[in-house]
């Protein structure tokens, strides 16, 4: 989107807004795989709603999934995760908290 200076834009020149989105010409949709044992969350981990949602999922939902699918893995990909979530990596919980990654493709295309 491109906006030009107009009424009420005192001191502002032309601006361009780049929406937050995924370029589907560059990133292909992820194919569903029957029997997949991988759950993924991608989002900044310093934004409180993301932190709350991931904590809720890990403590309220994920244990129920693991009773049915003990090999399921949950990757949490996103910058600056809180210490309590980062500490879950490698403790046998099946949760992997990566922090920031430059390329999410390996997580999106992770084999079952």
Short mmCIF file of N, CA, C and O in Angstrom, two decimals:
data_model
loop_
_atom_site.label_atom_id
_atom_site.label_comp_id
_atom_site.label_asym_id
_atom_site.label_seq_id
_atom_site.Cartn_x
_atom_site.Cartn_y
_atom_site.Cartn_z
N UNK A 1 0.84 -1.17 0.00
CA UNK A 1 0.00 0.00 0.00
C UNK A 1 0.88 1.23 0.00
O UNK A 1 1.91 1.22 0.64
N UNK A 2 0.42 2.24 -0.65
CA UNK A 2 1.18 3.48 -0.70
C UNK A 2 0.24 4.62 -0.36
O UNK A 2 -0.85 4.71 -0.90
N UNK A 3 0.66 5.46 0.57
CA UNK A 3 -0.13 6.61 0.96
C UNK A 3 0.62 7.87 0.60
O UNK A 3 1.84 7.93 0.73
N UNK A 4 -0.12 8.89 0.17
CA UNK A 4 0.52 10.17 -0.10
C UNK A 4 0.07 11.17 0.94
O UNK A 4 -1.01 11.05 1.52
N UNK A 5 0.94 12.13 1.11
CA UNK A 5 0.67 13.19 2.07
C UNK A 5 -0.64 13.88 1.72
O UNK A 5 -0.94 14.16 0.58
N UNK A 6 -1.43 14.08 2.72
CA UNK A 6 -2.70 14.76 2.50
C UNK A 6 -3.09 15.51 3.75
O UNK A 6 -2.27 15.76 4.63
N UNK A 7 -4.33 15.86 3.83
CA UNK A 7 -4.84 16.61 4.96
C UNK A 7 -4.56 15.83 6.26
O UNK A 7 -4.84 14.64 6.36
N UNK A 8 -4.00 16.48 7.25
CA UNK A 8 -3.71 15.84 8.52
C UNK A 8 -2.37 15.12 8.55
O UNK A 8 -2.03 14.52 9.55
N UNK A 9 -1.58 15.18 7.49
CA UNK A 9 -0.29 14.49 7.43
C UNK A 9 0.84 15.49 7.56
O UNK A 9 1.89 15.33 6.97
N UNK A 10 0.68 16.53 8.33
CA UNK A 10 1.67 17.60 8.44
C UNK A 10 3.07 17.05 8.69
O UNK A 10 3.31 16.29 9.62
N UNK A 11 3.99 17.43 7.84
CA UNK A 11 5.39 17.07 8.01
C UNK A 11 5.74 15.67 7.55
O UNK A 11 6.89 15.26 7.61
N UNK A 12 4.78 14.92 7.07
CA UNK A 12 5.04 13.54 6.64
C UNK A 12 5.05 13.49 5.12
O UNK A 12 4.15 14.01 4.47
N UNK A 13 6.08 12.87 4.58
CA UNK A 13 6.14 12.69 3.13
C UNK A 13 5.46 11.37 2.79
O UNK A 13 4.87 10.72 3.64
N UNK A 14 5.57 10.96 1.53
CA UNK A 14 4.99 9.69 1.11
C UNK A 14 5.53 8.55 1.97
O UNK A 14 6.70 8.53 2.32
N UNK A 15 4.65 7.66 2.33
CA UNK A 15 5.07 6.49 3.10
C UNK A 15 4.57 5.23 2.39
O UNK A 15 3.60 5.27 1.64
N UNK A 16 5.25 4.14 2.63
CA UNK A 16 4.84 2.85 2.10
C UNK A 16 4.61 1.92 3.27
O UNK A 16 5.42 1.85 4.18
N UNK A 17 3.50 1.19 3.24
CA UNK A 17 3.18 0.21 4.28
C UNK A 17 3.41 -1.16 3.68
O UNK A 17 2.89 -1.48 2.62
N UNK A 18 4.22 -1.95 4.36
CA UNK A 18 4.47 -3.32 3.94
C UNK A 18 3.76 -4.22 4.93
O UNK A 18 4.16 -4.32 6.08
N UNK A 19 2.69 -4.89 4.49
CA UNK A 19 1.96 -5.74 5.43
C UNK A 19 2.77 -6.96 5.85
O UNK A 19 3.61 -7.45 5.10
N UNK A 20 2.51 -7.42 7.05
CA UNK A 20 3.15 -8.62 7.55
C UNK A 20 2.41 -9.80 6.93
O UNK A 20 1.22 -9.97 7.11
N UNK A 21 3.14 -10.58 6.16
CA UNK A 21 2.53 -11.73 5.48
C UNK A 21 3.61 -12.66 4.99
O UNK A 21 4.79 -12.37 5.09
N UNK A 22 3.19 -13.77 4.46
CA UNK A 22 4.11 -14.75 3.87
C UNK A 22 3.99 -14.64 2.37
O UNK A 22 2.89 -14.63 1.82
N UNK A 23 5.11 -14.55 1.70
CA UNK A 23 5.12 -14.50 0.24
C UNK A 23 4.92 -15.92 -0.28
O UNK A 23 5.84 -16.74 -0.25
N UNK A 24 3.72 -16.21 -0.75
CA UNK A 24 3.41 -17.57 -1.20
C UNK A 24 4.11 -17.94 -2.49
O UNK A 24 4.10 -19.11 -2.88
N UNK A 25 4.72 -16.97 -3.16
CA UNK A 25 5.54 -17.30 -4.33
C UNK A 25 6.88 -17.88 -3.89
O UNK A 25 7.51 -18.63 -4.62
N UNK A 26 7.31 -17.53 -2.69
CA UNK A 26 8.59 -18.01 -2.17
C UNK A 26 8.44 -19.19 -1.22
O UNK A 26 9.32 -20.05 -1.15
N UNK A 27 7.35 -19.21 -0.46
CA UNK A 27 7.17 -20.25 0.55
C UNK A 27 5.97 -21.11 0.14
O UNK A 27 4.84 -20.63 0.12
N UNK A 28 6.24 -22.35 -0.16
CA UNK A 28 5.17 -23.27 -0.55
C UNK A 28 4.38 -23.72 0.68
O UNK A 28 4.94 -23.85 1.77
N UNK A 29 3.10 -23.97 0.50
CA UNK A 29 2.32 -24.49 1.63
C UNK A 29 2.89 -25.82 2.11
O UNK A 29 3.44 -26.60 1.34
N UNK A 30 2.75 -26.06 3.40
CA UNK A 30 3.24 -27.30 4.00
C UNK A 30 2.21 -28.39 3.72
O UNK A 30 1.02 -28.21 3.94
N UNK A 31 2.69 -29.51 3.23
CA UNK A 31 1.80 -30.64 2.94
C UNK A 31 1.50 -31.39 4.23
O UNK A 31 2.40 -31.64 5.03
N UNK A 32 0.26 -31.76 4.41
CA UNK A 32 -0.11 -32.58 5.57
C UNK A 32 0.41 -34.00 5.36
O UNK A 32 0.38 -34.51 4.25
N UNK A 33 0.87 -34.59 6.44
CA UNK A 33 1.37 -35.96 6.38
C UNK A 33 0.59 -36.82 7.37
O UNK A 33 0.58 -36.51 8.56
N UNK A 34 -0.01 -37.89 6.90
CA UNK A 34 -0.71 -38.77 7.85
C UNK A 34 0.27 -39.29 8.90
O UNK A 34 1.40 -39.64 8.59
N UNK A 35 -0.17 -39.30 10.14
CA UNK A 35 0.66 -39.83 11.21
C UNK A 35 1.78 -38.92 11.67
O UNK A 35 2.65 -39.33 12.42
N UNK A 36 1.77 -37.67 11.23
CA UNK A 36 2.83 -36.74 11.63
C UNK A 36 2.87 -36.58 13.15
O UNK A 36 1.83 -36.54 13.80
N UNK A 37 4.07 -36.51 13.69
CA UNK A 37 4.26 -36.35 15.13
C UNK A 37 4.98 -35.04 15.43
O UNK A 37 5.94 -35.01 16.20
N UNK A 38 4.54 -33.96 14.80
CA UNK A 38 5.22 -32.69 14.96
C UNK A 38 4.20 -31.56 15.03
O UNK A 38 3.32 -31.44 14.19
N UNK A 39 4.33 -30.74 16.07
CA UNK A 39 3.49 -29.56 16.25
C UNK A 39 4.43 -28.36 16.27
O UNK A 39 5.51 -28.43 16.86
N UNK A 40 4.03 -27.28 15.63
CA UNK A 40 4.90 -26.11 15.50
C UNK A 40 4.17 -24.84 15.86
O UNK A 40 3.03 -24.62 15.44
N UNK A 41 4.84 -24.00 16.64
CA UNK A 41 4.38 -22.63 16.88
C UNK A 41 5.48 -21.71 16.39
O UNK A 41 6.64 -21.87 16.77
N UNK A 42 5.12 -20.75 15.54
CA UNK A 42 6.07 -19.73 15.09
C UNK A 42 5.49 -18.38 15.47
O UNK A 42 4.37 -18.05 15.08
N UNK A 43 6.24 -17.62 16.24
CA UNK A 43 5.81 -16.28 16.62
C UNK A 43 6.78 -15.71 17.63
O UNK A 43 7.44 -16.46 18.36
N UNK A 44 6.86 -14.40 17.68
CA UNK A 44 7.77 -13.79 18.64
C UNK A 44 7.40 -14.23 20.04
O UNK A 44 6.22 -14.28 20.40
N UNK A 45 8.40 -14.59 20.81
CA UNK A 45 8.13 -15.13 22.14
C UNK A 45 8.38 -14.10 23.23
O UNK A 45 8.55 -14.46 24.39
N UNK A 46 8.35 -12.83 22.86
CA UNK A 46 8.38 -11.77 23.87
C UNK A 46 7.05 -11.03 23.88
O UNK A 46 6.85 -10.12 24.66
N UNK A 47 6.10 -11.44 23.04
CA UNK A 47 4.77 -10.83 23.01
C UNK A 47 3.87 -11.61 23.96
O UNK A 47 3.70 -12.83 23.82
N UNK A 48 3.34 -10.97 25.00
CA UNK A 48 2.60 -11.69 26.04
C UNK A 48 1.51 -12.65 25.55
O UNK A 48 1.41 -13.76 26.08
N UNK A 49 0.68 -12.30 24.54
CA UNK A 49 -0.32 -13.28 24.09
C UNK A 49 0.30 -14.57 23.53
O UNK A 49 -0.24 -15.66 23.74
N UNK A 50 1.44 -14.47 22.85
CA UNK A 50 2.11 -15.68 22.36
C UNK A 50 2.65 -16.51 23.53
O UNK A 50 2.52 -17.73 23.54
N UNK A 51 3.24 -15.84 24.49
CA UNK A 51 3.78 -16.54 25.67
C UNK A 51 2.64 -17.25 26.41
O UNK A 51 2.75 -18.45 26.73
N UNK A 52 1.55 -16.54 26.65
CA UNK A 52 0.42 -17.14 27.36
C UNK A 52 -0.15 -18.33 26.59
O UNK A 52 -0.47 -19.37 27.18
N UNK A 53 -0.29 -18.19 25.27
CA UNK A 53 -0.84 -19.26 24.46
C UNK A 53 0.04 -20.49 24.45
O UNK A 53 -0.44 -21.62 24.56
N UNK A 54 1.35 -20.29 24.35
CA UNK A 54 2.28 -21.43 24.35
C UNK A 54 2.29 -22.10 25.72
O UNK A 54 2.25 -23.34 25.81
N UNK A 55 2.32 -21.32 26.77
CA UNK A 55 2.27 -21.92 28.13
C UNK A 55 0.98 -22.73 28.31
O UNK A 55 1.01 -23.85 28.82
N UNK A 56 -0.14 -22.15 27.93
CA UNK A 56 -1.43 -22.84 28.04
C UNK A 56 -1.38 -24.16 27.27
O UNK A 56 -1.76 -25.20 27.79
N UNK A 57 -0.88 -24.11 26.03
CA UNK A 57 -0.82 -25.32 25.21
C UNK A 57 0.08 -26.37 25.86
O UNK A 57 -0.29 -27.54 25.96
N UNK A 58 1.26 -25.95 26.30
CA UNK A 58 2.21 -26.90 26.89
C UNK A 58 1.64 -27.56 28.15
O UNK A 58 1.77 -28.78 28.33
N UNK A 59 1.01 -26.78 29.02
CA UNK A 59 0.57 -27.32 30.30
C UNK A 59 -0.86 -27.87 30.31
O UNK A 59 -1.16 -28.76 31.11
N UNK A 60 -1.71 -27.41 29.41
CA UNK A 60 -3.11 -27.84 29.44
C UNK A 60 -3.48 -28.81 28.31
O UNK A 60 -4.36 -29.64 28.50
N UNK A 61 -2.85 -28.70 27.17
CA UNK A 61 -3.24 -29.49 26.00
C UNK A 61 -2.21 -30.55 25.65
O UNK A 61 -2.55 -31.72 25.45
N UNK A 62 -0.95 -30.16 25.59
CA UNK A 62 0.12 -31.05 25.15
C UNK A 62 0.19 -32.36 25.94
O UNK A 62 0.37 -33.43 25.33
N UNK A 63 0.01 -32.36 27.25
CA UNK A 63 0.04 -33.63 27.98
C UNK A 63 -1.02 -34.62 27.50
O UNK A 63 -0.79 -35.83 27.45
N UNK A 64 -2.19 -34.12 27.12
CA UNK A 64 -3.25 -34.99 26.62
C UNK A 64 -2.87 -35.58 25.26
O UNK A 64 -3.16 -36.75 24.99
N UNK A 65 -2.24 -34.79 24.44
CA UNK A 65 -1.79 -35.28 23.13
C UNK A 65 -0.74 -36.36 23.35
O UNK A 65 -0.78 -37.42 22.71
N UNK A 66 0.18 -36.12 24.27
CA UNK A 66 1.27 -37.09 24.51
C UNK A 66 0.78 -38.41 25.09
O UNK A 66 1.43 -39.44 24.92
N UNK A 67 -0.35 -38.41 25.76
CA UNK A 67 -0.87 -39.69 26.24
C UNK A 67 -1.30 -40.57 25.07
O UNK A 67 -1.20 -41.79 25.15
N UNK A 68 -1.77 -39.94 24.00
CA UNK A 68 -2.19 -40.69 22.81
C UNK A 68 -1.05 -40.87 21.81
O UNK A 68 -1.01 -41.85 21.07
N UNK A 69 -0.15 -39.89 21.76
CA UNK A 69 0.97 -39.89 20.81
C UNK A 69 2.25 -39.55 21.55
O UNK A 69 2.74 -38.42 21.50
N UNK A 70 2.86 -40.49 22.28
CA UNK A 70 4.02 -40.20 23.13
C UNK A 70 5.23 -39.66 22.38
O UNK A 70 6.08 -39.01 22.99
N UNK A 71 5.33 -39.90 21.09
CA UNK A 71 6.49 -39.44 20.33
C UNK A 71 6.30 -38.05 19.72
O UNK A 71 7.20 -37.56 19.04
N UNK A 72 5.15 -37.43 19.95
CA UNK A 72 4.91 -36.11 19.36
C UNK A 72 5.92 -35.10 19.89
O UNK A 72 6.34 -35.17 21.04
N UNK A 73 6.34 -34.20 19.03
CA UNK A 73 7.29 -33.14 19.39
C UNK A 73 6.64 -31.78 19.12
O UNK A 73 5.92 -31.62 18.14
N UNK A 74 6.94 -30.83 19.99
CA UNK A 74 6.41 -29.48 19.86
C UNK A 74 7.58 -28.51 19.77
O UNK A 74 8.35 -28.37 20.72
N UNK A 75 7.74 -27.87 18.60
CA UNK A 75 8.77 -26.85 18.41
C UNK A 75 8.16 -25.47 18.61
O UNK A 75 7.12 -25.15 18.03
N UNK A 76 8.81 -24.67 19.42
CA UNK A 76 8.42 -23.28 19.65
C UNK A 76 9.53 -22.43 19.05
O UNK A 76 10.64 -22.39 19.57
N UNK A 77 9.22 -21.78 17.93
CA UNK A 77 10.21 -21.00 17.20
C UNK A 77 9.83 -19.53 17.31
O UNK A 77 8.73 -19.14 16.90
N UNK A 78 10.72 -18.72 17.85
CA UNK A 78 10.46 -17.30 17.97
C UNK A 78 11.46 -16.63 18.88
O UNK A 78 11.96 -17.23 19.84
N UNK A 79 11.73 -15.40 18.58
CA UNK A 79 12.76 -14.63 19.28
C UNK A 79 12.41 -14.40 20.75
O UNK A 79 11.26 -14.20 21.11
N UNK A 80 13.44 -14.44 21.57
CA UNK A 80 13.42 -14.06 22.98
C UNK A 80 12.38 -14.78 23.83
O UNK A 80 11.57 -14.15 24.51
N UNK A 81 12.40 -16.11 23.85
CA UNK A 81 11.46 -16.82 24.71
C UNK A 81 11.81 -16.60 26.18
O UNK A 81 12.98 -16.45 26.52
N UNK A 82 10.81 -16.60 27.06
CA UNK A 82 11.10 -16.47 28.47
C UNK A 82 11.89 -17.68 28.96
O UNK A 82 11.77 -18.78 28.42
N UNK A 83 12.65 -17.49 30.02
CA UNK A 83 13.54 -18.52 30.54
C UNK A 83 12.80 -19.80 30.91
O UNK A 83 13.28 -20.89 30.67
N UNK A 84 11.61 -19.67 31.50
CA UNK A 84 10.89 -20.89 31.91
C UNK A 84 10.53 -21.76 30.72
O UNK A 84 10.55 -22.99 30.81
N UNK A 85 10.22 -21.14 29.57
CA UNK A 85 9.92 -21.93 28.37
C UNK A 85 11.20 -22.47 27.76
O UNK A 85 11.26 -23.64 27.36
N UNK A 86 12.23 -21.66 27.69
CA UNK A 86 13.51 -22.11 27.12
C UNK A 86 14.05 -23.31 27.91
O UNK A 86 14.65 -24.22 27.32
N UNK A 87 13.80 -23.34 29.20
CA UNK A 87 14.30 -24.42 30.05
C UNK A 87 13.64 -25.76 29.75
O UNK A 87 14.14 -26.81 30.16
N UNK A 88 12.52 -25.75 29.02
CA UNK A 88 11.84 -27.00 28.70
C UNK A 88 12.57 -27.80 27.63
O UNK A 88 12.36 -29.01 27.52
N UNK A 89 13.42 -27.13 26.84
CA UNK A 89 14.16 -27.84 25.79
C UNK A 89 15.11 -28.85 26.41
O UNK A 89 15.83 -28.56 27.35
N UNK A 90 15.08 -30.06 25.85
CA UNK A 90 16.04 -31.07 26.26
C UNK A 90 15.77 -31.71 27.60
O UNK A 90 16.62 -32.41 28.13
N UNK A 91 14.60 -31.50 28.18
CA UNK A 91 14.33 -32.10 29.49
C UNK A 91 13.44 -33.34 29.38
O UNK A 91 12.89 -33.79 30.36
N UNK A 92 13.29 -33.86 28.16
CA UNK A 92 12.47 -35.05 27.96
C UNK A 92 11.00 -34.77 27.77
O UNK A 92 10.20 -35.70 27.65
N UNK A 93 10.62 -33.50 27.73
CA UNK A 93 9.21 -33.13 27.60
C UNK A 93 8.71 -33.21 26.16
O UNK A 93 7.51 -33.14 25.93
N UNK A 94 9.63 -33.33 25.22
CA UNK A 94 9.23 -33.30 23.81
C UNK A 94 9.06 -31.89 23.28
O UNK A 94 8.64 -31.70 22.15
N UNK A 95 9.38 -30.90 24.11
CA UNK A 95 9.28 -29.50 23.71
C UNK A 95 10.68 -29.01 23.34
O UNK A 95 11.64 -29.25 24.06
N UNK A 96 10.76 -28.32 22.20
CA UNK A 96 12.02 -27.74 21.74
C UNK A 96 11.78 -26.25 21.52
O UNK A 96 11.01 -25.87 20.64
N UNK A 97 12.41 -25.42 22.33
CA UNK A 97 12.28 -23.96 22.21
C UNK A 97 13.56 -23.45 21.58
O UNK A 97 14.63 -23.54 22.17
N UNK A 98 13.45 -22.94 20.35
CA UNK A 98 14.64 -22.58 19.58
C UNK A 98 15.12 -21.16 19.78
O UNK A 98 16.28 -20.87 19.57
N UNK A 99 14.22 -20.25 20.11
CA UNK A 99 14.57 -18.84 20.01
C UNK A 99 14.47 -18.42 18.55
O UNK A 99 13.82 -19.10 17.74
N UNK A 100 15.13 -17.33 18.21
CA UNK A 100 15.08 -16.81 16.84
C UNK A 100 15.80 -17.74 15.88
O UNK A 100 16.86 -18.28 16.20
N UNK A 101 15.23 -17.94 14.70
CA UNK A 101 15.90 -18.67 13.63
C UNK A 101 15.82 -17.81 12.37
O UNK A 101 14.86 -17.07 12.17
N UNK A 102 16.86 -17.88 11.55
CA UNK A 102 16.87 -17.08 10.32
C UNK A 102 16.00 -17.69 9.24
O UNK A 102 15.53 -16.99 8.35
N UNK A 103 15.76 -19.00 9.32
CA UNK A 103 14.96 -19.69 8.32
C UNK A 103 14.07 -20.70 9.02
O UNK A 103 14.55 -21.65 9.63
N UNK A 104 12.76 -20.52 8.91
CA UNK A 104 11.82 -21.43 9.57
C UNK A 104 11.52 -22.66 8.73
O UNK A 104 10.89 -23.60 9.22
N UNK A 105 11.97 -22.70 7.48
CA UNK A 105 11.64 -23.80 6.58
C UNK A 105 11.96 -25.18 7.17
O UNK A 105 11.15 -26.10 7.04
N UNK A 106 13.12 -25.37 7.81
CA UNK A 106 13.39 -26.70 8.36
C UNK A 106 12.36 -27.15 9.41
O UNK A 106 12.10 -28.34 9.55
N UNK A 107 11.76 -26.21 10.10
CA UNK A 107 10.75 -26.55 11.09
C UNK A 107 9.39 -26.78 10.42
O UNK A 107 8.63 -27.65 10.84
N UNK A 108 9.12 -25.99 9.40
CA UNK A 108 7.85 -26.17 8.67
C UNK A 108 7.83 -27.50 7.93
O UNK A 108 6.78 -28.12 7.80
N UNK A 109 8.97 -27.92 7.44
CA UNK A 109 9.04 -29.14 6.63
C UNK A 109 9.61 -30.32 7.40
O UNK A 109 10.08 -31.27 6.80
N UNK A 110 9.60 -30.24 8.71
CA UNK A 110 10.16 -31.30 9.54
C UNK A 110 9.43 -32.61 9.28
O UNK A 110 8.20 -32.65 9.28
N UNK A 111 10.18 -33.67 9.09
CA UNK A 111 9.52 -34.96 8.86
C UNK A 111 8.76 -35.43 10.09
O UNK A 111 9.07 -35.03 11.21
N UNK A 112 7.81 -36.28 9.85
CA UNK A 112 6.98 -36.82 10.95
C UNK A 112 7.85 -37.60 11.92
O UNK A 112 8.89 -38.07 11.61
#
